[in-house]
XYZ file of C-alpha atoms in Angstrom:
546
model
C 22.010 11.329 40.711
C 24.868 13.072 39.076
C 24.624 16.053 36.563
C 26.345 13.670 33.954
C 23.785 10.908 34.293
C 19.993 11.760 34.048
C 17.194 9.365 34.303
C 15.851 8.837 30.758
C 12.652 10.773 30.347
C 9.865 8.965 28.603
C 6.856 11.744 28.998
C 5.591 13.827 26.070
C 4.783 17.430 26.140
C 1.633 18.548 27.883
C -1.420 18.492 26.002
C -0.717 15.264 23.885
C -3.226 13.246 25.623
C -5.944 15.699 25.046
C -4.833 15.963 21.383
C -5.157 12.208 21.012
C -8.508 12.085 22.789
C -9.861 14.722 20.284
C -8.776 12.986 17.207
C -10.020 9.792 18.632
C -13.394 11.033 19.112
C -13.297 13.236 15.759
C -10.677 12.163 13.497
C -9.871 14.538 10.561
C -10.781 12.090 7.826
C -13.710 12.689 5.805
C -15.039 9.758 3.438
C -17.216 10.725 0.558
C -19.561 9.242 -1.913
C -18.090 8.260 -5.239
C -19.311 9.495 -8.605
C -22.142 7.464 -9.907
C -20.469 6.951 -13.395
C -17.678 4.590 -11.752
C -18.198 0.981 -12.868
C -17.030 -1.600 -10.337
C -16.729 -5.307 -10.994
C -15.902 -7.345 -8.040
C -14.012 -10.640 -7.326
C -12.695 -10.792 -11.014
C -10.560 -13.855 -11.341
C -6.948 -13.845 -12.292
C -5.023 -16.869 -12.743
C -1.557 -16.838 -11.628
C 1.334 -18.824 -13.112
C 1.027 -21.797 -11.065
C -2.749 -22.052 -11.659
C -4.031 -20.291 -8.328
C -6.931 -17.965 -8.618
C -6.708 -14.334 -7.193
C -9.203 -12.149 -7.099
C -9.325 -8.421 -7.863
C -11.948 -5.539 -7.845
C -12.066 -3.318 -11.039
C -12.931 0.295 -10.903
C -13.271 1.744 -14.448
C -14.867 4.689 -16.339
C -18.510 4.012 -17.683
C -17.505 5.367 -21.082
C -15.891 2.277 -22.992
C -12.411 2.650 -23.939
C -8.871 1.553 -23.426
C -7.333 3.456 -20.255
C -4.127 3.484 -18.333
C -4.275 1.007 -15.074
C -3.224 1.552 -11.727
C -2.755 -1.507 -9.568
C -2.429 -2.147 -6.032
C -2.107 -5.681 -3.952
C -2.020 -6.330 -0.465
C -3.159 -8.599 2.540
C -5.690 -6.208 4.114
C -8.825 -7.332 1.990
C -9.772 -5.287 -1.099
C -13.440 -5.356 0.052
C -12.566 -3.650 3.745
C -13.991 -0.388 2.681
C -15.599 2.304 4.860
C -19.297 1.286 5.342
C -22.338 3.595 5.649
C -23.713 4.680 8.824
C -27.481 3.952 9.491
C -28.298 7.692 9.860
C -26.248 8.645 6.611
C -22.475 9.563 6.278
C -19.714 6.715 6.315
C -17.835 5.276 9.386
C -14.192 6.318 9.596
C -11.795 3.454 9.675
C -10.507 2.641 13.062
C -6.919 3.064 11.852
C -7.729 6.833 11.480
C -8.824 6.952 15.144
C -5.910 4.991 16.786
C -3.163 6.186 14.585
C -4.537 9.957 14.345
C -3.710 12.220 11.324
C -2.899 15.518 12.595
C -4.193 17.278 9.132
C -7.691 16.993 7.373
C -8.017 14.709 4.586
C -10.643 12.845 2.658
C -11.108 9.806 0.179
C -13.961 8.238 -1.160
C -15.826 5.061 0.300
C -14.491 2.717 -2.692
C -10.818 3.161 -0.982
C -9.477 0.109 0.971
C -6.550 0.773 3.456
C -3.770 2.351 1.994
C -4.941 2.222 -1.487
C -5.424 4.589 -4.222
C -8.804 6.349 -4.406
C -10.712 5.108 -7.585
C -12.916 8.021 -7.214
C -10.055 10.260 -8.063
C -8.073 8.094 -10.454
C -11.331 6.981 -12.413
C -12.437 10.354 -12.877
C -9.359 11.523 -14.294
C -9.385 8.566 -16.933
C -7.610 5.661 -15.209
C -8.746 2.187 -14.161
C -7.928 0.965 -10.710
C -7.327 -2.482 -10.052
C -7.324 -3.500 -6.233
C -6.180 -7.197 -5.675
C -6.204 -9.606 -2.622
C -2.902 -11.291 -2.551
C -2.922 -14.953 -2.322
C -4.191 -16.193 0.784
C -5.765 -13.009 1.667
C -9.332 -11.572 1.070
C -11.083 -13.680 -1.302
C -7.869 -14.916 -3.166
C -6.962 -18.541 -3.046
C -3.936 -20.123 -1.710
C -1.982 -19.529 1.488
C -0.367 -16.493 2.043
C 3.403 -15.934 2.907
C 3.811 -12.200 4.200
C 6.758 -10.172 2.654
C 7.631 -13.332 0.529
C 9.236 -13.322 -2.939
C 6.120 -15.124 -4.118
C 3.924 -11.744 -3.788
C 6.284 -10.133 -6.291
C 5.616 -13.227 -8.701
C 1.810 -12.659 -8.181
C 2.028 -8.818 -8.713
C 4.123 -9.951 -11.994
C 0.997 -11.857 -12.970
C -1.486 -9.218 -11.841
C 0.304 -6.590 -14.018
C 0.415 -8.637 -17.149
C -3.291 -9.709 -16.712
C -4.293 -6.021 -16.366
C -2.217 -4.870 -19.289
C -4.274 -7.707 -21.511
C -7.973 -6.510 -20.632
C -10.136 -4.969 -23.168
C -10.477 -1.736 -21.022
C -6.589 -1.370 -20.752
C -4.227 0.560 -22.901
C -1.429 -2.030 -22.222
C 0.126 0.155 -19.595
C 0.291 -0.483 -15.987
C 1.490 1.481 -13.102
C 1.530 0.757 -9.205
C 0.641 2.718 -6.417
C -0.316 2.534 -2.709
C 1.336 3.276 0.911
C 3.195 0.669 3.276
C 2.636 -2.924 2.554
C 1.265 -1.553 -0.765
C 4.553 0.154 -1.481
C 6.617 -3.126 -0.269
C 4.670 -5.267 -2.812
C 5.818 -2.806 -5.775
C 9.344 -3.197 -4.837
C 9.021 -7.172 -5.042
C 6.930 -6.917 -8.284
C 8.908 -4.371 -9.935
C 12.227 -6.548 -9.357
C 10.613 -9.280 -11.501
C 10.438 -6.795 -14.476
C 6.952 -7.447 -15.788
C 7.088 -6.410 -19.469
C 3.873 -4.036 -19.019
C 4.813 -2.266 -15.905
C 5.396 1.182 -17.034
C 5.774 3.083 -13.571
C 5.871 2.610 -9.825
C 4.912 4.814 -6.844
C 6.013 3.193 -3.720
C 4.592 5.733 -1.017
C 6.553 4.843 2.228
C 7.574 1.301 2.154
C 10.679 -0.489 3.788
C 12.846 -2.610 1.553
C 14.519 -4.824 4.108
C 12.320 -6.659 6.867
C 15.130 -7.039 9.050
C 17.093 -4.154 9.214
C 14.077 -1.607 8.601
C 11.478 -3.347 10.480
C 12.126 -6.181 12.666
C 15.666 -5.446 14.144
C 16.748 -1.923 13.352
C 20.563 -1.885 14.223
C 19.950 -5.283 15.703
C 17.510 -4.151 18.354
C 14.386 -5.990 18.298
C 11.004 -4.237 17.752
C 8.304 -5.707 20.152
C 5.326 -2.983 19.566
C 4.155 -2.673 16.013
C 4.976 -6.087 14.765
C 2.985 -7.560 17.675
C 0.074 -5.669 16.854
C 0.149 -5.881 13.063
C 0.735 -9.523 13.196
C -2.139 -10.115 15.762
C -4.504 -7.933 13.330
C -3.788 -10.005 10.108
C -4.102 -13.274 12.108
C -7.500 -12.292 12.928
C -8.591 -12.718 9.281
C -7.883 -16.531 10.052
C -7.043 -17.291 6.381
C -3.154 -17.576 6.249
C -0.704 -18.342 8.831
C 1.103 -15.352 10.344
C 4.398 -16.471 11.461
C 6.309 -13.163 11.450
C 6.506 -12.544 15.130
C 7.232 -16.356 15.827
C 10.183 -16.174 13.104
C 11.241 -12.797 14.618
C 11.956 -14.271 17.880
C 13.558 -17.178 16.537
C 15.922 -15.477 14.280
C 17.790 -12.384 16.043
C 20.329 -12.333 13.349
C 20.055 -11.973 9.567
C 19.865 -15.252 7.991
C 18.816 -16.423 4.752
C 15.092 -16.275 5.600
C 15.390 -12.613 6.518
C 17.478 -12.176 3.318
C 14.403 -13.488 1.441
C 12.250 -10.834 2.936
C 14.346 -8.175 1.194
C 13.938 -6.361 -2.308
C 16.351 -6.805 -5.204
C 16.572 -3.071 -5.609
C 19.359 -3.286 -8.388
C 16.824 -5.205 -10.589
C 14.169 -2.401 -10.691
C 14.703 -0.259 -13.807
C 11.063 0.976 -14.249
C 10.364 4.934 -13.679
C 9.636 5.377 -9.998
C 8.173 8.077 -7.794
C 9.150 7.370 -4.474
C 7.641 9.049 -1.342
C 10.473 8.948 1.585
C 9.050 10.782 4.721
C 10.894 12.186 7.514
C 7.962 11.241 9.731
C 8.210 7.457 9.571
C 11.395 6.837 11.202
C 10.160 3.937 12.916
C 9.103 2.014 10.117
C 9.438 3.124 6.650
C 11.782 6.082 6.215
C 15.231 4.221 6.165
C 13.937 1.794 3.593
C 12.009 4.301 1.481
C 15.415 6.438 1.020
C 17.321 3.076 0.469
C 14.798 2.047 -2.276
C 15.161 5.460 -4.070
C 19.052 5.447 -3.848
C 19.207 1.698 -4.721
C 17.046 1.016 -7.625
C 18.552 0.982 -11.033
C 16.060 3.145 -12.796
C 17.536 6.284 -14.519
C 14.054 7.773 -14.287
C 13.492 8.127 -10.589
C 11.935 10.967 -8.324
C 11.607 11.580 -4.564
C 8.637 13.087 -2.653
C 9.686 14.062 0.657
C 7.596 15.616 3.584
C 7.286 15.277 7.337
C 3.504 15.428 7.624
C 0.965 12.516 8.600
C 1.496 9.523 6.248
C -2.145 9.101 4.892
C -3.208 12.742 4.961
C -0.299 13.569 2.763
C -0.855 10.420 0.336
C -4.406 11.745 -0.436
C -3.755 15.316 -0.185
C -4.219 17.564 -3.282
C -0.693 18.366 -3.791
C 0.706 14.893 -3.616
C -2.168 13.572 -5.960
C -1.320 16.119 -8.449
C 2.180 14.932 -8.379
C 1.309 11.522 -8.748
C -0.896 12.140 -11.717
C 1.779 14.087 -13.667
C 4.031 11.154 -13.195
C 1.414 8.444 -14.245
C 0.243 10.699 -16.983
C 3.670 10.754 -18.561
C 4.618 7.122 -18.207
C 1.494 5.264 -17.978
C -1.141 7.253 -20.043
C 1.253 8.677 -22.626
C 3.738 5.826 -22.385
C 6.707 8.145 -22.748
C 10.097 6.822 -21.903
C 11.834 10.285 -21.536
C 12.382 12.175 -18.332
C 9.820 14.494 -16.658
C 10.753 18.183 -16.938
C 11.463 18.859 -13.459
C 13.837 18.492 -10.561
C 14.257 14.766 -9.071
C 13.435 15.677 -5.518
C 10.582 17.651 -3.509
C 12.433 18.926 -0.606
C 9.937 20.038 2.621
C 11.583 21.752 5.480
C 9.991 22.113 8.896
C 11.073 24.070 11.785
C 8.477 22.044 14.007
C 5.558 19.720 13.559
C 3.221 21.865 12.306
C 5.428 24.576 10.362
C 6.735 24.243 6.943
C 9.461 26.806 6.331
C 10.453 25.726 2.873
C 9.217 23.449 -0.076
C 11.683 23.504 -3.038
C 12.837 21.259 -5.904
C 16.604 19.951 -5.877
C 18.402 18.022 -8.261
C 19.673 15.109 -6.117
C 19.340 13.373 -2.735
C 21.137 14.604 -0.542
C 20.934 17.990 -1.970
C 23.850 18.653 -3.930
C 24.647 22.038 -2.212
C 24.715 20.077 1.356
C 27.985 20.943 3.236
C 29.258 18.037 5.745
C 29.705 18.890 9.346
C 31.614 16.949 11.778
C 31.062 17.443 15.295
C 33.171 15.755 18.211
C 31.433 14.277 21.047
C 33.393 15.532 24.275
C 32.733 13.569 27.544
C 34.651 16.070 29.558
C 32.544 19.123 28.668
C 29.243 17.010 27.696
C 29.239 19.041 24.595
C 29.504 18.315 20.727
C 31.921 20.870 19.063
C 33.718 21.122 15.684
C 36.984 22.912 16.981
C 38.968 19.668 16.813
C 39.748 16.426 18.630
C 39.100 17.096 22.358
C 41.280 15.863 25.024
C 40.831 12.363 26.079
C 37.919 11.622 28.589
C 35.533 9.038 29.420
C 31.861 9.110 30.554
C 29.992 6.007 32.280
C 26.271 5.144 31.350
C 24.309 2.818 33.405
C 21.674 0.936 30.940
C 18.835 0.960 30.880
C 18.174 3.556 33.244
C 20.365 6.575 32.764
C 20.632 9.038 29.931
C 23.773 11.093 29.204
C 23.551 14.204 26.888
C 25.841 16.368 24.724
C 24.747 19.647 23.569
C 25.832 22.029 20.714
C 24.833 25.450 19.491
C 24.079 26.088 16.019
C 24.545 29.662 15.233
C 25.927 29.099 11.591
C 23.504 26.766 10.531
C 20.435 27.031 8.511
C 19.051 23.789 7.761
C 20.178 20.132 8.709
C 19.011 18.090 5.756
C 19.838 14.170 5.248
C 20.776 11.302 7.612
C 23.137 11.609 10.458
C 25.875 9.421 11.333
C 26.929 8.749 14.941
C 30.351 6.961 15.699
C 31.026 6.029 18.951
C 34.017 4.655 20.805
C 32.588 2.489 23.954
C 33.845 0.149 26.390
C 31.268 -2.271 27.757
C 32.976 -5.943 28.261
C 30.949 -7.644 25.910
C 27.491 -9.390 26.608
C 24.189 -9.971 24.901
C 21.298 -7.502 24.560
C 23.391 -4.788 25.364
C 21.155 -1.957 23.461
C 22.072 1.526 22.787
C 19.498 4.288 21.681
C 20.662 7.582 20.254
C 18.185 10.463 19.964
C 18.802 13.897 18.468
C 16.644 16.564 19.798
C 16.337 20.333 18.745
C 16.206 22.762 21.699
C 14.494 26.302 21.138
C 14.302 28.503 23.965
C 15.253 25.873 26.494
C 12.491 23.539 25.357
C 12.516 20.436 22.953
C 10.836 21.148 19.537
C 8.700 18.501 18.511
C 7.981 16.806 15.292
C 5.497 14.435 13.444
C 6.589 10.772 13.931
C 5.112 7.289 13.220
C 1.933 5.886 14.092
C 0.318 9.376 14.293
C 2.644 10.516 17.138
C 3.071 14.361 17.041
C 5.709 14.794 19.764
C 8.881 12.926 17.995
C 12.608 13.622 17.995
C 14.586 15.293 15.153
C 15.598 11.567 14.431
C 16.944 8.491 16.457
C 18.495 5.424 15.945
C 19.506 2.130 17.509
C 22.431 -0.278 17.840
C 22.976 -3.767 19.486
C 26.540 -3.612 20.910
C 28.750 -6.585 19.786
C 28.920 -9.431 21.878
C 32.699 -10.031 21.632
C 34.817 -6.999 22.378
C 38.498 -7.209 21.832
C 39.990 -7.320 25.519
C 43.546 -7.118 24.217
C 42.867 -3.591 23.102
C 45.269 -1.276 24.694
C 42.118 0.851 25.867
C 40.735 -1.912 27.805
C 38.211 -3.714 25.561
C 36.927 -0.901 23.420
C 34.708 -0.992 20.160
C 33.550 1.739 17.753
C 29.931 1.490 17.042
C 28.174 3.250 14.222
C 24.643 4.344 14.016
C 22.997 5.802 10.947
C 20.079 7.966 11.932
C 17.098 8.395 9.361
C 17.334 11.733 7.431
C 15.206 14.678 8.292
C 15.031 18.323 6.840
C 14.806 20.614 9.887
C 15.038 24.481 9.802
C 17.352 25.996 12.370
C 16.308 29.200 13.996
C 18.740 31.699 15.625
C 19.659 30.578 19.282
C 18.703 26.933 18.459
C 20.636 24.306 19.974
C 21.241 20.379 18.995
C 21.251 17.807 21.774
C 22.448 14.209 21.551
C 20.829 11.839 24.056
C 22.275 8.303 24.751
C 20.380 5.724 26.788
C 19.301 2.266 27.087
C 15.596 2.226 26.117
C 13.135 3.628 23.834
C 12.453 7.233 24.265
C 8.791 7.350 24.632
C 6.253 5.072 26.629
C 3.765 2.800 24.662
C 0.646 4.259 26.348
C -1.866 5.151 23.408
C -2.841 8.529 24.906
C 0.561 9.985 26.137
C 3.160 7.819 24.478
C 4.076 6.442 21.014
C 1.533 3.531 20.723
C 2.464 1.043 19.402
C 6.332 1.604 19.157
C 8.386 -0.644 21.622
C 11.811 -1.654 21.472
C 13.785 -4.307 23.612
C 15.192 -2.362 26.299
C 18.887 -2.914 27.236
C 19.831 -5.380 29.886
C 21.272 -3.959 33.029
C 24.954 -3.127 32.095
C 27.416 -0.288 32.359
C 29.178 1.104 29.115
C 31.796 3.740 28.969
C 31.765 6.389 26.190
C 35.430 7.169 25.208
C 36.270 10.406 23.708
C 39.122 12.594 22.468
C 42.645 11.585 21.667
C 42.772 8.180 19.241
C 38.972 7.518 20.202
C 36.307 7.894 17.391
C 33.287 9.585 18.720
C 31.645 12.008 16.314
C 28.336 13.050 14.759
C 28.251 13.775 11.184
C 25.367 15.613 9.362
C 24.639 17.727 6.295
C 23.550 21.471 6.284
C 22.210 23.588 3.595
C 21.373 27.274 3.360
C 17.678 28.274 3.766
C 15.851 29.786 0.839
């Protein structure tokens, strides 16, 4: 094995298996008793525009009145809430054990999966409506995951909630993941009484964000997720089948993307730096793509559910909903638009501050050239022409750079590479960015409770047809947009770009990133071309620390 081509490593740092086992046995989730003064009405019927019956649970204050409403809708079952143990206390949902959260959090036993906690919101003067989407839970009909129909049903649920005697006529939506995706679809239909949305980490394009990021097929989470939904035996779950049938984005996939430009309602969007395998790219695209002039962005790099139910996040959500849903105001909130959280590693927050825009206005563009001859990244101008071969999927090539004049790396990264590969199907390239400190990789929170992730990473399926008439012998320029991060740089830190033909981690539940898995490249040799007229660069933004 030469020094220029290393075997692609897939082993996380020591101790990760012990940590997973510890959190599997004792998850950091506390399930609490709800206050006794909450009134719960179960299986309330809502008639959709086509006459089909949807069913919801209504949680409201015991004191009669007209209250602002928070709505969520999903396929997970509104009645699937934590159950009580025989000897007291509540069983912690299995998701919190398998996809462990690295910081403690709590919610009440009235809270279904990824939904707002009625105990919190009702005690603060809200009504919480938790709805089964059509074909799921106890709602009638046949479900169609990620479809436009879910947005229409969300529209009808909003208008129903606004007309009830316990409602003040103003409705907001909140919730995590699929519950956020439904918000994008519902808001795009423009229900008259929808006053605000809070999509907390939800992708916006099922093809690009979920099934085929960069054209590379996702084979892990989508398989597990569809199997779990199929176990409900209520509605057909054809997403995995359609994914295998449709490797390219067609009309079917286009129908699974939200019309962001149609969304004009005020929005508090959560875009995390810790969900790169699922929701990060789509969340930021949603924030940037919606038409609403009243929008805020909450960023973080903590565990997904622990942050959503944290006191700070709840306070931010409540200020937002109090303004637009409780008070019904249409002016702007008096605070900067973006909460920016910067970390130097998975467990250390170095800065939390408010900025006026995303990316931050003070960010400075840096362009680093990939140099195959020195195997480094540098900003000193175009290097001399050189090439470097990479045998996919087995090997890895890396490029290192010092960061002496950098305080923070904030925002997405763009990698442009000139490669020669001769065409062919399923030639997949994976690019990862690692932070090196004192000679060792620094790890960060990642998707699915994985605690030893990279700074960021991306994928690209190389084009099948390459221009063989090109003077350089059949080259193509590929571009990868790597999801954003906010990473503090300490003196002596280095950045390393890794290129390889398979995912960076194993799928093993204890020592890998379960359930993440992506289709590895077929066996193929590619050549990275740098210098001269070749476009091989890494571009990113930096900001001064505060």
